[in-house]
JSON list of C-alpha atoms in Angstrom, two decimals:
[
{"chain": "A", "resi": 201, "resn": "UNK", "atom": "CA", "xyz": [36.22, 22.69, 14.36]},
{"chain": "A", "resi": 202, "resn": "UNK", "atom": "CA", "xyz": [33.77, 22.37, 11.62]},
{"chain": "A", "resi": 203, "resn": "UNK", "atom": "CA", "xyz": [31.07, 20.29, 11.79]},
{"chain": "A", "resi": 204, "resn": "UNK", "atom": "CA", "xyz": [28.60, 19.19, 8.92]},
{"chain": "A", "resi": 205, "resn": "UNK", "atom": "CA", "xyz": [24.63, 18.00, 9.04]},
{"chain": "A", "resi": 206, "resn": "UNK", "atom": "CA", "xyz": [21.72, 18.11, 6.98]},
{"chain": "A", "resi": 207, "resn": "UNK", "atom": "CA", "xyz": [20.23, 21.44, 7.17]},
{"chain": "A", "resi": 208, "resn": "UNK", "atom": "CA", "xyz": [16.93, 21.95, 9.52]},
{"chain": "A", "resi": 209, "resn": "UNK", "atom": "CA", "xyz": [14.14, 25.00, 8.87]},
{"chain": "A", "resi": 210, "resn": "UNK", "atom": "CA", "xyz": [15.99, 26.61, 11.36]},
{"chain": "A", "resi": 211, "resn": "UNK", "atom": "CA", "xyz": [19.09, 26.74, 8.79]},
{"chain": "A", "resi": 212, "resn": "UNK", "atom": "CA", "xyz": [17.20, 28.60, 6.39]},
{"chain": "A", "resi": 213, "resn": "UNK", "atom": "CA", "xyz": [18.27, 32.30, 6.86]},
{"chain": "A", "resi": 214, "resn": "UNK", "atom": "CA", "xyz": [21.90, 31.65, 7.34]},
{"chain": "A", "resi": 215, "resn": "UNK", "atom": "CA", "xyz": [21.87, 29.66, 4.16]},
{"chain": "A", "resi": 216, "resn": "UNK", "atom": "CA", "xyz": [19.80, 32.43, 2.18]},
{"chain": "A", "resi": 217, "resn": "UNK", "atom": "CA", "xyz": [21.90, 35.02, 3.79]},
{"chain": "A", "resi": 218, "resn": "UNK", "atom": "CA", "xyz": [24.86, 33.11, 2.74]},
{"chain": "A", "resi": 219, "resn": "UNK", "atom": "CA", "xyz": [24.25, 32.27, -0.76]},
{"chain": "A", "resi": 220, "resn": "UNK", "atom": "CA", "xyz": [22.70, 36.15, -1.23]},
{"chain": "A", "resi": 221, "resn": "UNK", "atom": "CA", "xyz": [25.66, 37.86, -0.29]},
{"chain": "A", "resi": 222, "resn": "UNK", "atom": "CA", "xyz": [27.80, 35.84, -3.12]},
{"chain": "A", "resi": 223, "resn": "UNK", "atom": "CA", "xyz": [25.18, 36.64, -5.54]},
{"chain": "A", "resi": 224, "resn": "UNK", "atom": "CA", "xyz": [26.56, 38.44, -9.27]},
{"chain": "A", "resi": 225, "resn": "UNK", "atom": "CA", "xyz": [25.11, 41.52, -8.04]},
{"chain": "A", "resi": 226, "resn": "UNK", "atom": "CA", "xyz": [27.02, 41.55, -5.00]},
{"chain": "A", "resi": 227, "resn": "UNK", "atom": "CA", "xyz": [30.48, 40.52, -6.00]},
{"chain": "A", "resi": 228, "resn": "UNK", "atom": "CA", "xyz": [29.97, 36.59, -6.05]},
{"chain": "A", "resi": 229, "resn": "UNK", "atom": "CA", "xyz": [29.56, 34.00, -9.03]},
{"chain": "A", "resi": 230, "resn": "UNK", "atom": "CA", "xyz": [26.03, 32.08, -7.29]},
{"chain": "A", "resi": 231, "resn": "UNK", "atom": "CA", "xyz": [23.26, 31.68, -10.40]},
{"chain": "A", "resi": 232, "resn": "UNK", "atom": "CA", "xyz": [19.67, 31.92, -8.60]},
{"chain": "A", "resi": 233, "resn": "UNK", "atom": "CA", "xyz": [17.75, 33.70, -6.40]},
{"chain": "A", "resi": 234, "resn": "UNK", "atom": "CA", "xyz": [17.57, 32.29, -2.50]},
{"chain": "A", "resi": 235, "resn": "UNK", "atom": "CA", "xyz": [15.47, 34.67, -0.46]},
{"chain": "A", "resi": 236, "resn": "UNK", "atom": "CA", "xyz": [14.40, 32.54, 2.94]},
{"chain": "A", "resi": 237, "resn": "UNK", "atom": "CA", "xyz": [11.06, 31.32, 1.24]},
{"chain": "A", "resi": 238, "resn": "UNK", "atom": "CA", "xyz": [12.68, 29.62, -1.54]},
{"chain": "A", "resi": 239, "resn": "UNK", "atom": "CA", "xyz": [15.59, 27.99, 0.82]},
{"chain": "A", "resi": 240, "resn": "UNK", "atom": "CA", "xyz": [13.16, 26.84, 3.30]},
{"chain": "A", "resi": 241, "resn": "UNK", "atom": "CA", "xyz": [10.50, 25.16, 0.40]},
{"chain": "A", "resi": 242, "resn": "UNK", "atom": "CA", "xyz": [13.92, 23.11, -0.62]},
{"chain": "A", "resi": 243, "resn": "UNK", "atom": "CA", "xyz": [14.47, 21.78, 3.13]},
{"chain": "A", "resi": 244, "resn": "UNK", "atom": "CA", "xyz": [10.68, 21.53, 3.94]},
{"chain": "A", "resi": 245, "resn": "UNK", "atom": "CA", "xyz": [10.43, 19.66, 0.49]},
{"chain": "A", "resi": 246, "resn": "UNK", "atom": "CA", "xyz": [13.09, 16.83, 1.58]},
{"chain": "A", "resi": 247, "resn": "UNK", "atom": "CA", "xyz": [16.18, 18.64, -0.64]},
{"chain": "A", "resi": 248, "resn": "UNK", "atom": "CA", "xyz": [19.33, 17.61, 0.33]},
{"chain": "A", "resi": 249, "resn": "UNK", "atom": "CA", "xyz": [20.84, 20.45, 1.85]},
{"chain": "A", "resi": 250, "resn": "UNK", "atom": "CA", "xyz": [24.26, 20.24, 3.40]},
{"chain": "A", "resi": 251, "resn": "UNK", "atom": "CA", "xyz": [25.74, 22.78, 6.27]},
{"chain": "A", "resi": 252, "resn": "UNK", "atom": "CA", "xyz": [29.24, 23.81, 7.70]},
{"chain": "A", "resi": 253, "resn": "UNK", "atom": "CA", "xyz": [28.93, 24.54, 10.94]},
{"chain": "A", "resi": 254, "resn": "UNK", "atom": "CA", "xyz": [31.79, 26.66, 12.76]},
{"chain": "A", "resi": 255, "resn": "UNK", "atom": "CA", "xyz": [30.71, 26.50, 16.72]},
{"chain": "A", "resi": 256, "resn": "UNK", "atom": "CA", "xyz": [27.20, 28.32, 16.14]},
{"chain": "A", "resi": 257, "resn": "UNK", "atom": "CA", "xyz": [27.85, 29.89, 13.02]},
{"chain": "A", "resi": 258, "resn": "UNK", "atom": "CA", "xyz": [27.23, 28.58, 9.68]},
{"chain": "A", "resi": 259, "resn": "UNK", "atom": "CA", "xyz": [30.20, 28.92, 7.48]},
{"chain": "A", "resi": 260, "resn": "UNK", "atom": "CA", "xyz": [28.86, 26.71, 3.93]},
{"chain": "A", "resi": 261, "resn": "UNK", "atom": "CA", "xyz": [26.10, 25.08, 2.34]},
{"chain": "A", "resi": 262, "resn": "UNK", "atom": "CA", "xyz": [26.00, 22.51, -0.25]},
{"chain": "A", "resi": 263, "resn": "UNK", "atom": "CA", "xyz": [22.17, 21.98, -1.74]},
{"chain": "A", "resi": 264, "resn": "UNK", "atom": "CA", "xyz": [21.10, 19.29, -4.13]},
{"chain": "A", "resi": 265, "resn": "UNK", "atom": "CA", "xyz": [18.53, 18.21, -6.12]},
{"chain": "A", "resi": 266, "resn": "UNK", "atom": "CA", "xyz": [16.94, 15.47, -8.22]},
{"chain": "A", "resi": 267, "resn": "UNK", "atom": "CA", "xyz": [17.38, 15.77, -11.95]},
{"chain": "A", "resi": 268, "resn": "UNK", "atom": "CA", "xyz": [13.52, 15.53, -12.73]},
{"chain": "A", "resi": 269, "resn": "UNK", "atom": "CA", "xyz": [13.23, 19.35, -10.38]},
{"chain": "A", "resi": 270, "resn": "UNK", "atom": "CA", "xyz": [15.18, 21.25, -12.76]},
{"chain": "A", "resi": 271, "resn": "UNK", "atom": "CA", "xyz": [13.72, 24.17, -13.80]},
{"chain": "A", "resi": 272, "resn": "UNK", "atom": "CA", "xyz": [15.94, 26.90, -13.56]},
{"chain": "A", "resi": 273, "resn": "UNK", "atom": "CA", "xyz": [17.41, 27.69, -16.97]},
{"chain": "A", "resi": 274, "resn": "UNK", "atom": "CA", "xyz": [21.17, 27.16, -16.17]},
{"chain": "A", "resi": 275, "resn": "UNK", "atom": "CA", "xyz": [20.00, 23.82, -14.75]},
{"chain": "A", "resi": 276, "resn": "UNK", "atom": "CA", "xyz": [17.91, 22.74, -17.73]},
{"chain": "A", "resi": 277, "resn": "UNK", "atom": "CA", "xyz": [20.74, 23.77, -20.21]},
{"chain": "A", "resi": 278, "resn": "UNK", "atom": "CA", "xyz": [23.59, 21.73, -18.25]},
{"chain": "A", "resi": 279, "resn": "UNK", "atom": "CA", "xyz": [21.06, 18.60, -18.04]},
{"chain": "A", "resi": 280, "resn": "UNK", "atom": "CA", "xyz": [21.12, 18.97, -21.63]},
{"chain": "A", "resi": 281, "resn": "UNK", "atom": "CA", "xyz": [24.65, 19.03, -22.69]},
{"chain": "A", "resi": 282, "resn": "UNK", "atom": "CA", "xyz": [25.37, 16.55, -19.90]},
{"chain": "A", "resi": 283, "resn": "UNK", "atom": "CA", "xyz": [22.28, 14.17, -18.44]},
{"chain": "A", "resi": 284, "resn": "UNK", "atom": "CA", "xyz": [24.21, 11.99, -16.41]},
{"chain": "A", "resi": 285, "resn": "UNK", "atom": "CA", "xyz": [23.29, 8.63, -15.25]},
{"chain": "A", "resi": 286, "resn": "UNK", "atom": "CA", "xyz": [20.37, 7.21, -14.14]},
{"chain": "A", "resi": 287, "resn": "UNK", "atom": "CA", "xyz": [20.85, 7.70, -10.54]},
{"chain": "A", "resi": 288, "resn": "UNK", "atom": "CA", "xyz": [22.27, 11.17, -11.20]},
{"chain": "A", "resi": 289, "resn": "UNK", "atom": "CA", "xyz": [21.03, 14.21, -9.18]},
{"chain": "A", "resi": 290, "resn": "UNK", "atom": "CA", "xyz": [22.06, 18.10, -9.29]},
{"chain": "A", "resi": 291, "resn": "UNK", "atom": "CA", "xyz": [25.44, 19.47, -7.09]},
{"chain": "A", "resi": 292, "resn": "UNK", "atom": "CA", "xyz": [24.59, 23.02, -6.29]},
{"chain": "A", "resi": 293, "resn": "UNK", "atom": "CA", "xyz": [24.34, 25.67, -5.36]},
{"chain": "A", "resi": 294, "resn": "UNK", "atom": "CA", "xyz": [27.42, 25.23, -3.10]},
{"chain": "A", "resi": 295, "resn": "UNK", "atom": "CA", "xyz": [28.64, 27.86, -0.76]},
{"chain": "A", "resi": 296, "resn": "UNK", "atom": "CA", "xyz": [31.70, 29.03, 1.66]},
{"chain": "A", "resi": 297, "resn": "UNK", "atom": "CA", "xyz": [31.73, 31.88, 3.70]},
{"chain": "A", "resi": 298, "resn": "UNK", "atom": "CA", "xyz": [34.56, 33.67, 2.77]},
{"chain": "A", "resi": 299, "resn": "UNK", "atom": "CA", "xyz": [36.21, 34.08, 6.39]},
{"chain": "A", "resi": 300, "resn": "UNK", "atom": "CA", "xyz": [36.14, 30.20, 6.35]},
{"chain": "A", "resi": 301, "resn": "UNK", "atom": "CA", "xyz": [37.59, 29.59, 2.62]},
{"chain": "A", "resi": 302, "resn": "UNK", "atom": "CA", "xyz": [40.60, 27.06, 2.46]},
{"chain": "A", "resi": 303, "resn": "UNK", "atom": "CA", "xyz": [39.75, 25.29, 5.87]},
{"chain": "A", "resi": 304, "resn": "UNK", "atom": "CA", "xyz": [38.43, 21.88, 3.95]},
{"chain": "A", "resi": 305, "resn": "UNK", "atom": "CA", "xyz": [34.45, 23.07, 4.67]},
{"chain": "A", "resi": 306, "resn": "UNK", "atom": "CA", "xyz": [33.71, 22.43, 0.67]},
{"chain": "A", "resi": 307, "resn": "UNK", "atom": "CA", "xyz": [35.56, 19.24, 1.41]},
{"chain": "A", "resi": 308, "resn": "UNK", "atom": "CA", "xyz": [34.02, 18.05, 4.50]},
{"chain": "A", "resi": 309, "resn": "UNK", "atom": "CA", "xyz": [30.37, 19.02, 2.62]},
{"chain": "A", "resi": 310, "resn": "UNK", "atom": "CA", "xyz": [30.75, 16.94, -0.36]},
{"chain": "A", "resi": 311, "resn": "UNK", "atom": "CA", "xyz": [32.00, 13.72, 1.63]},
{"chain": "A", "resi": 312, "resn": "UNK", "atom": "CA", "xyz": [29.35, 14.06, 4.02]},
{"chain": "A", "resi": 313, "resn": "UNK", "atom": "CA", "xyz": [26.61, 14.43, 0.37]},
{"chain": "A", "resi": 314, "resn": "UNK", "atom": "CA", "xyz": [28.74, 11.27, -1.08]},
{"chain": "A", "resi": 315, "resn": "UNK", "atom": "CA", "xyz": [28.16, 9.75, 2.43]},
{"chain": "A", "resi": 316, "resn": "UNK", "atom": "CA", "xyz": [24.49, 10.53, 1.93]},
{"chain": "A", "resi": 317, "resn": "UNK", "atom": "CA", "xyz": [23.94, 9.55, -1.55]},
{"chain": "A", "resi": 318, "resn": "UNK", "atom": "CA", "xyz": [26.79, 6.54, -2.17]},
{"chain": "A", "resi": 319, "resn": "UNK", "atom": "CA", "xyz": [27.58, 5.88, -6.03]},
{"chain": "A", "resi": 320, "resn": "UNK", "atom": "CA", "xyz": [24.89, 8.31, -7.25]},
{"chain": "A", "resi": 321, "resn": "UNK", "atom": "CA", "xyz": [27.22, 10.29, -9.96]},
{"chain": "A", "resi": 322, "resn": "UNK", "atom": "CA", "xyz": [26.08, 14.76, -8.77]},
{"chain": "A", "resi": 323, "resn": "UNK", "atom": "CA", "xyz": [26.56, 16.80, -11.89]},
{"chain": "A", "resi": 324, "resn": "UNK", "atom": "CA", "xyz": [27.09, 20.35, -11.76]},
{"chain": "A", "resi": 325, "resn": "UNK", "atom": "CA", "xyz": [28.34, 23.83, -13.61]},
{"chain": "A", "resi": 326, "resn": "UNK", "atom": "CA", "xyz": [30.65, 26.68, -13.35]},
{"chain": "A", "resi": 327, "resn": "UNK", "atom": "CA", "xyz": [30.94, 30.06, -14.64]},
{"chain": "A", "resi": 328, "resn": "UNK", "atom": "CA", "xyz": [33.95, 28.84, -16.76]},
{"chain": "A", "resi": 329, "resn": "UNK", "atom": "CA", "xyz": [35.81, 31.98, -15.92]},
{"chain": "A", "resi": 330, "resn": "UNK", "atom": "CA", "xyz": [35.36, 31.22, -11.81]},
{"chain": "A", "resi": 331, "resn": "UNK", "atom": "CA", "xyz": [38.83, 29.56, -12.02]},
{"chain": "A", "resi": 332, "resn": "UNK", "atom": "CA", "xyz": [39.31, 29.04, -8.33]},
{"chain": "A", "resi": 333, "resn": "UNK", "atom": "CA", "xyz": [35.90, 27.18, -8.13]},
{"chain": "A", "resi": 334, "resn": "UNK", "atom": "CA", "xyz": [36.77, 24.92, -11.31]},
{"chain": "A", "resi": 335, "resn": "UNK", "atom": "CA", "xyz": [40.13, 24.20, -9.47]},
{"chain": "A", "resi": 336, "resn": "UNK", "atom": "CA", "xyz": [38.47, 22.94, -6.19]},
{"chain": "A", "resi": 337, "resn": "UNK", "atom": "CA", "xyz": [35.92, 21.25, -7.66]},
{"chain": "A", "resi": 338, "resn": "UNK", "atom": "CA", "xyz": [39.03, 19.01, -9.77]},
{"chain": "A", "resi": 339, "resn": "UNK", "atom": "CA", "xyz": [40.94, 18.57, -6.28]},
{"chain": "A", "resi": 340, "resn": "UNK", "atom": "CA", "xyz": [37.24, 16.80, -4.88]},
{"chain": "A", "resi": 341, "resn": "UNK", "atom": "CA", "xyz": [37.64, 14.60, -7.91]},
{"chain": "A", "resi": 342, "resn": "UNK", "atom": "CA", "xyz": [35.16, 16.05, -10.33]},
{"chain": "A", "resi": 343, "resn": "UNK", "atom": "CA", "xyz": [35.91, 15.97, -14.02]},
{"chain": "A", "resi": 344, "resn": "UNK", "atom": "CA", "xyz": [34.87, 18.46, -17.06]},
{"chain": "A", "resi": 345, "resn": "UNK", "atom": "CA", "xyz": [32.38, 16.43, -19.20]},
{"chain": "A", "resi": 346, "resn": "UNK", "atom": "CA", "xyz": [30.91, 19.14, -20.79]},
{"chain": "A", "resi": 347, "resn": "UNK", "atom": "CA", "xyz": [30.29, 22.60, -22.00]},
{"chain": "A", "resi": 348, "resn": "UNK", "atom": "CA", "xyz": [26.97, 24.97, -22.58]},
{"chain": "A", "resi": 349, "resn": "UNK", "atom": "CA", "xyz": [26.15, 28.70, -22.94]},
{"chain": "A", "resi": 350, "resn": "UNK", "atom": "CA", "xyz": [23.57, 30.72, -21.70]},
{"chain": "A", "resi": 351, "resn": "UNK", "atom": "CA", "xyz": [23.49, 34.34, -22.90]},
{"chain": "A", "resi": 352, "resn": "UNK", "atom": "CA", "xyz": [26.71, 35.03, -23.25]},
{"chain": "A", "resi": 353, "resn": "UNK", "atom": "CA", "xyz": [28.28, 33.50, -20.04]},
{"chain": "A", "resi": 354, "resn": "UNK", "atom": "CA", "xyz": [30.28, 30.34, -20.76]},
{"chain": "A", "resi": 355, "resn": "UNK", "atom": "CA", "xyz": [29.66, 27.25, -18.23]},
{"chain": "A", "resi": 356, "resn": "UNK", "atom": "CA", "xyz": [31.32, 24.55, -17.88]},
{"chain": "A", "resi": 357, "resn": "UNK", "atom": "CA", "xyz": [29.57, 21.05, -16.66]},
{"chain": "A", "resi": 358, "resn": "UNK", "atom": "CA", "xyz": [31.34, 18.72, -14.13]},
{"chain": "A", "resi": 359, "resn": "UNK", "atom": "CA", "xyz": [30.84, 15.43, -13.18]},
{"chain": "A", "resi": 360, "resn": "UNK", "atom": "CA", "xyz": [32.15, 13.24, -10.08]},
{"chain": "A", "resi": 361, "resn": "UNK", "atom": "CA", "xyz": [31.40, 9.93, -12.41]},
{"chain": "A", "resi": 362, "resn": "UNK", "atom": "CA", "xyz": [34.12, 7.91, -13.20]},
{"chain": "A", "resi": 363, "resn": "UNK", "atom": "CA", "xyz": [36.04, 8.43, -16.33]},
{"chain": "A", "resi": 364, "resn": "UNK", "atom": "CA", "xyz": [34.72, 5.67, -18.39]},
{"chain": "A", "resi": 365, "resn": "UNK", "atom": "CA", "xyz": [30.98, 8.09, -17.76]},
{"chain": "A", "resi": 366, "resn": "UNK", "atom": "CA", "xyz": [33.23, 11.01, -19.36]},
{"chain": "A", "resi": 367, "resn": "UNK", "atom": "CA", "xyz": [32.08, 11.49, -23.13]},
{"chain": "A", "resi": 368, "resn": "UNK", "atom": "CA", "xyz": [34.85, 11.94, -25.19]}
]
């Protein structure tokens, strides 16, 4: 049965070693670098981090962030072609193990984030070719608001704001 909670210290090195091995040099479509330091400054920094547990084994984790942190450059660029509402914060990175994919843990992560954070609108983006991603982040209700490009990857920007936020 999985289980979610916000993550501890503790969680730190399952979640690093969790969003490293889905990293673009290893196969996976995660933007950033999350050795152990940097994952446990989020938690030890109050960041909203959000874990699937499996038993004792953690099987996803769903971080977030306030708009005003964004520094990474694929962050910075999505804030730009879509800055959400006031009360908007940063959806990502989000992570499954892959053993555990299809089981409702991406599912069971968000609702227990929405839980968290009630009508606060989480903006987020997606390698635009990372199709299967795109399509489970549509079946949690998110919507395409926007588009921006960094290099020459393609992204597109999500929203879980209600239509009447979408710009046309």
């Amino acid at each position: 049965m999985i289980e979610t909670r916000p993550a501890t210290i503790e969680d730190a090195e399952p979640i690093s070693a969790l969003l490293m091995a889905n990293s673009p040099d290893r196969g996976g479509a995660l933007h950033g670098d999350w050795p152990i330091g940097v994952v446990t400054e989020w938690i030890a920094g109050g960041a909203l981090i959000v874990v699937a547990m499996n038993g004792p084994k953690l099987v996803g984790a769903l971080l977030t962030s306030e708009r005003a942190q964004a520094s990474a450059p694929p962050v910075v660029a999505m804030l730009k072609a879509w800055p959400g509402s006031a009360g908007a914060y940063v959806y990502g990175p989000v992570c499954v193990d892959q053993a555990a994919r299809g089981l409702g843990v991406l599912e069971a992560m968000y609702a227990h984030v929405v839980a968290l954070l009630p009508g606060r609108e989480a903006v987020l983006f997606i390698n635009a070719s990372n199709t299967r991603s795109l399509k489970a982040h549509a079946r949690l209700g998110m919507v395409k608001v926007a588009r921006f490009t960094l290099g020459e990857q393609a992204f597109v920007v999500l929203s879980s704001g209600s239509e009447d936020l979408v710009r046309k």
